[in-house]
PDB file of C-alpha atoms in Angstrom:
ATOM      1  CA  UNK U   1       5.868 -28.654  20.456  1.00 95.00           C
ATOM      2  CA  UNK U   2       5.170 -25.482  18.890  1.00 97.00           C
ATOM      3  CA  UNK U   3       2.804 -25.470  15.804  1.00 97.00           C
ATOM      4  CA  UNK U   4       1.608 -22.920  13.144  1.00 98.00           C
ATOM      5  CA  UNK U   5      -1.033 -24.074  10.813  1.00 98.00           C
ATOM      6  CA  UNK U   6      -2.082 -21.429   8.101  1.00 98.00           C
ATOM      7  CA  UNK U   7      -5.515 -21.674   6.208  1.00 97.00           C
ATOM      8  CA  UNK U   8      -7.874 -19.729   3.990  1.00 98.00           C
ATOM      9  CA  UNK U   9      -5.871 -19.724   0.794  1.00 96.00           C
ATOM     10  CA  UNK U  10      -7.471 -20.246  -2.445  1.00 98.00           C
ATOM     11  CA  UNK U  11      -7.813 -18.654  -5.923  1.00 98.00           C
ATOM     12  CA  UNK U  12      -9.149 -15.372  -6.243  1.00 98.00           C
ATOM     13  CA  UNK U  13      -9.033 -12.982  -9.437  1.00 98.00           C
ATOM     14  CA  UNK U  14      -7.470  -9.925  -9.225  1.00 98.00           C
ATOM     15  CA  UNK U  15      -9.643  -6.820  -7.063  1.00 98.00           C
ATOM     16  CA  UNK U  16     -11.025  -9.874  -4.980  1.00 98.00           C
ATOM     17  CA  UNK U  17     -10.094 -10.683  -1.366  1.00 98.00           C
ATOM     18  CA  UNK U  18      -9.270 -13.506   1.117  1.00 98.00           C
ATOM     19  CA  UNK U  19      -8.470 -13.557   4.217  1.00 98.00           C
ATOM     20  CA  UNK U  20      -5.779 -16.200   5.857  1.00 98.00           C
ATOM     21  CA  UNK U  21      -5.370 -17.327   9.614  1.00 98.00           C
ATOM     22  CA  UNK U  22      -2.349 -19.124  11.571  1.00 98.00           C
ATOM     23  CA  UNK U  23      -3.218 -21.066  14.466  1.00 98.00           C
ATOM     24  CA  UNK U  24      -0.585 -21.643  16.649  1.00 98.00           C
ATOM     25  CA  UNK U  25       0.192 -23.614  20.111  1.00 98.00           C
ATOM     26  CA  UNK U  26       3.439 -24.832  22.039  1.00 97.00           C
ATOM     27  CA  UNK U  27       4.344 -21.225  22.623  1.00 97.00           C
ATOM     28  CA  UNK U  28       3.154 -18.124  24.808  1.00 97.00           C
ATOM     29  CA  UNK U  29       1.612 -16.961  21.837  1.00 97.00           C
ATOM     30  CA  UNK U  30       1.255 -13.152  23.072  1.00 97.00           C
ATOM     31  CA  UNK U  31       4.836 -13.024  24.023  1.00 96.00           C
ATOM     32  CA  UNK U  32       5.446 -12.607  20.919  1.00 96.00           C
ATOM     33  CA  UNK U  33       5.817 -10.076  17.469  1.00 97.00           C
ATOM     34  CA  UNK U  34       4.404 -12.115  14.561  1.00 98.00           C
ATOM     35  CA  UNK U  35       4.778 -11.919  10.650  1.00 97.00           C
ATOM     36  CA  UNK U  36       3.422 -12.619   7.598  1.00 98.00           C
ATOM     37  CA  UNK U  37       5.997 -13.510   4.851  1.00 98.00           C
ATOM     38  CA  UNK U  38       5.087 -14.618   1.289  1.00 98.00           C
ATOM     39  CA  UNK U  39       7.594 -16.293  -1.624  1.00 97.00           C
ATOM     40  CA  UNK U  40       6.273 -16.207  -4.984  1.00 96.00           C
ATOM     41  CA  UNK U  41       7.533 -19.064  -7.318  1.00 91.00           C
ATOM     42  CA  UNK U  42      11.239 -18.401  -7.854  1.00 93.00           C
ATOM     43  CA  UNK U  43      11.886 -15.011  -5.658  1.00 95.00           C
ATOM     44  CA  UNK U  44      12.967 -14.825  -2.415  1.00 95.00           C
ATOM     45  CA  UNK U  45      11.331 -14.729   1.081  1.00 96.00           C
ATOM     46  CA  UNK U  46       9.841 -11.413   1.575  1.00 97.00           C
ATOM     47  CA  UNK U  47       8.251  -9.933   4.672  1.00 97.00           C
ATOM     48  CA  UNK U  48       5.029  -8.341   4.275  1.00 98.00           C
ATOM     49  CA  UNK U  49       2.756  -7.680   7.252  1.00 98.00           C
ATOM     50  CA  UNK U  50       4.291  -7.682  11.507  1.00 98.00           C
ATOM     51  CA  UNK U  51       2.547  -6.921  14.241  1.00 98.00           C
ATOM     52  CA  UNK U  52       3.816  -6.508  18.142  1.00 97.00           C
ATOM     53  CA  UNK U  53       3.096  -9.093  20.528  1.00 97.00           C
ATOM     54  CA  UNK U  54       0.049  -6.680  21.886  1.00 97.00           C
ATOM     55  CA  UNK U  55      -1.082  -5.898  18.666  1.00 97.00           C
ATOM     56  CA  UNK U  56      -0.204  -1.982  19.291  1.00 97.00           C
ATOM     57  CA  UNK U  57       2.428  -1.724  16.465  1.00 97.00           C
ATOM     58  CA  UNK U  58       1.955  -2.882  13.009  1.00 98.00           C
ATOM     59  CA  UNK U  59       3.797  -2.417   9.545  1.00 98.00           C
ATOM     60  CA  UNK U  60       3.687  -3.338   6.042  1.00 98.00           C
ATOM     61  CA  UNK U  61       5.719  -3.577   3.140  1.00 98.00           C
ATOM     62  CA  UNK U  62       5.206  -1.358   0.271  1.00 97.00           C
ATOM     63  CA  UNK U  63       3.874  -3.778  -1.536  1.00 97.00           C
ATOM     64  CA  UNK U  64       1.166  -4.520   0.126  1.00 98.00           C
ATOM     65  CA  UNK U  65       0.171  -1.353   2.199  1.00 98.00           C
ATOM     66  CA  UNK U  66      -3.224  -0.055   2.149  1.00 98.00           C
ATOM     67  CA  UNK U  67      -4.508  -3.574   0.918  1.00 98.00           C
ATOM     68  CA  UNK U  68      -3.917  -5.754   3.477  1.00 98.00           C
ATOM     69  CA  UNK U  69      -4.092  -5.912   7.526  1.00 98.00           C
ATOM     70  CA  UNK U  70      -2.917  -7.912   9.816  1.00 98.00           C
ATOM     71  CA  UNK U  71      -4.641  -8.717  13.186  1.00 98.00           C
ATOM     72  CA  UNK U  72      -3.963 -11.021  15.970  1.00 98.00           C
ATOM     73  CA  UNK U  73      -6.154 -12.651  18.689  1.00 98.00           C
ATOM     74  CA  UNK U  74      -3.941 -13.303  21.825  1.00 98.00           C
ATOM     75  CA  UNK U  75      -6.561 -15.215  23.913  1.00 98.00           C
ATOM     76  CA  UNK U  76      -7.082 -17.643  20.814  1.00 98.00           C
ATOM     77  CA  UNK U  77      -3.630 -17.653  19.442  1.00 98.00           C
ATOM     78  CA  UNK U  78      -4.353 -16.538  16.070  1.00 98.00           C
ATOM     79  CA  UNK U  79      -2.890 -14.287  13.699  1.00 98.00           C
ATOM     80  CA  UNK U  80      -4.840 -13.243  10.396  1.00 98.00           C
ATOM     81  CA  UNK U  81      -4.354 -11.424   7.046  1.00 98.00           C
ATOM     82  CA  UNK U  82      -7.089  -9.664   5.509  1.00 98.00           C
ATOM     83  CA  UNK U  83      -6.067  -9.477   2.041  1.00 98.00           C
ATOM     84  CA  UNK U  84      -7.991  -7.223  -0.211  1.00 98.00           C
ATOM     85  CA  UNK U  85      -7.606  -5.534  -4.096  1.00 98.00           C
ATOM     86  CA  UNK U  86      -5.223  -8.592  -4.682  1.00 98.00           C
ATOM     87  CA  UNK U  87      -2.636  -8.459  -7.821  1.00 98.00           C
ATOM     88  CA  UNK U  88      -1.865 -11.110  -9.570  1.00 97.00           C
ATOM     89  CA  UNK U  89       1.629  -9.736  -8.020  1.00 97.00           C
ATOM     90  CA  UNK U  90       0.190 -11.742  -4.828  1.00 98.00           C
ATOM     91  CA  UNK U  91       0.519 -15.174  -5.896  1.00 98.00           C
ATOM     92  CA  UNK U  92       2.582 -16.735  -3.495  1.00 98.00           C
ATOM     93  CA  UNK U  93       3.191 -19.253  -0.307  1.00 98.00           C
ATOM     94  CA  UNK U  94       2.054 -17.599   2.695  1.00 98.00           C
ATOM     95  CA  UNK U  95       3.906 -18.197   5.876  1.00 98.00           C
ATOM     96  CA  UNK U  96       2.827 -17.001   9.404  1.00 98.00           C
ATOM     97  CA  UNK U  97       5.952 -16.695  11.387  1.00 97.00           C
ATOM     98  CA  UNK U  98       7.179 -15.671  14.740  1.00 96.00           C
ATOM     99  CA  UNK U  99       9.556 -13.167  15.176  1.00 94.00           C
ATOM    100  CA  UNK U 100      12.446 -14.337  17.444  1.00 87.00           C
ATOM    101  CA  UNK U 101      14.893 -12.616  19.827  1.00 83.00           C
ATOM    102  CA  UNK U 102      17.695 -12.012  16.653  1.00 81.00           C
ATOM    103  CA  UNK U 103      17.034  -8.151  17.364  1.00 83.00           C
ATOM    104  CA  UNK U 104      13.964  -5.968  17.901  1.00 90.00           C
ATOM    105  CA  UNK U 105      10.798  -6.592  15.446  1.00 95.00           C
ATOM    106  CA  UNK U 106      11.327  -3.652  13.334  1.00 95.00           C
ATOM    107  CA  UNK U 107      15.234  -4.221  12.686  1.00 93.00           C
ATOM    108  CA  UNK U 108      13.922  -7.812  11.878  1.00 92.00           C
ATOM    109  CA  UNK U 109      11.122  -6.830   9.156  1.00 94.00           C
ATOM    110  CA  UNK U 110      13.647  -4.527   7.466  1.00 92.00           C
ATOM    111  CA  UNK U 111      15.440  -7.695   6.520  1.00 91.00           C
ATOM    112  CA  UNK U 112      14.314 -10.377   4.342  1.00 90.00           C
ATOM    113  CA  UNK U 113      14.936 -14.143   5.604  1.00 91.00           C
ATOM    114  CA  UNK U 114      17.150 -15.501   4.766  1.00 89.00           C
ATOM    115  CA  UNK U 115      15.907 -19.259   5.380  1.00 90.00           C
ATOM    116  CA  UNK U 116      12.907 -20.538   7.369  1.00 90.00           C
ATOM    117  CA  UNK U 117      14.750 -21.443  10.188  1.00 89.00           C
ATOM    118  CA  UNK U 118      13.020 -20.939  13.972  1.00 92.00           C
ATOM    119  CA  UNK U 119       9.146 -21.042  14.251  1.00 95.00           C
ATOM    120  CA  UNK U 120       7.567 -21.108  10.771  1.00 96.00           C
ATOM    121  CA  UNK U 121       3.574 -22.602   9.546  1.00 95.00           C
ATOM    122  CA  UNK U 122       3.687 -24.673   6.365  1.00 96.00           C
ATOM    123  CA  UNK U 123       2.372 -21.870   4.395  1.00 97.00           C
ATOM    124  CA  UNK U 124      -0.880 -21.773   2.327  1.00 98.00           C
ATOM    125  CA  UNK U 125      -0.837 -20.864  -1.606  1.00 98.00           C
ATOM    126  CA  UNK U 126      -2.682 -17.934  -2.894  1.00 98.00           C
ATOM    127  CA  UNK U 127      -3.066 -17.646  -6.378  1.00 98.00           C
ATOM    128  CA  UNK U 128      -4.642 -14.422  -7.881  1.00 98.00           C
ATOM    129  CA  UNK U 129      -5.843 -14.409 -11.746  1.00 98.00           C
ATOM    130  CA  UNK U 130      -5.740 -11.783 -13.950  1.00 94.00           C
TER     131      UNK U 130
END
């Protein structure tokens, strides 16, 4: 059964930092191009952070770049978010998801989900204050 379990979200005022992790299992973990995709309360999904199943490619949305990094461990099966100078723009529900076969990994972070169908966490709320 494949699982993704985010932690490490919290409160934080705005210029601080956190830092969230996904644990997953029930997959081949490094087969795989992972996300990090964030909804803030009544927007739609929006992809922020990928990264190739070896870790070798990586992207960011504008909204985000130059703050935050993603990072993967593929002999733990873990996939972080370092999340630094955070907005009060941030506040959200953080997902960790994986990025499935529906075309390559970049043509997939260009577009937004649409719905969390396939292999999504439960997401962890970070809430920044002003």
């Amino acid at each position: 059964q494949v699982q993704l379990v985010e932690s490490g979200g919290g409160s934080a005022q705005s210029g601080g930092s956190l830092r969230l992790s996904c644990a997953t299992s029930g997959f081949t973990f490094r087969d795989y191009a992972m996300n990090w995709v964030r909804q803030a309360p009544g927007m739609t999904l929006e992809r922020i952070a990928v990264i190739s199943s070896d870790g070798n490619q990586i992207g960011y949305a504008d909204s985000v770049k130059g703050r935050f990094t993603i990072s993967r461990d593929n002999d733990k099966g873990t996939l972080d978010l370092q999340m630094d100078s955070l907005k009060p723009e941030d506040t959200a529900m953080y997902y960790c998801q994986v990025i499935g076969p529906d075309g390559s990994m970049w043509d997939q972070f260009r577009r937004p989900p649409r719905d969390k169908r396939g292999w999504w966490g439960q997401g962890t709320q970070v809430t920044v204050s002003s």
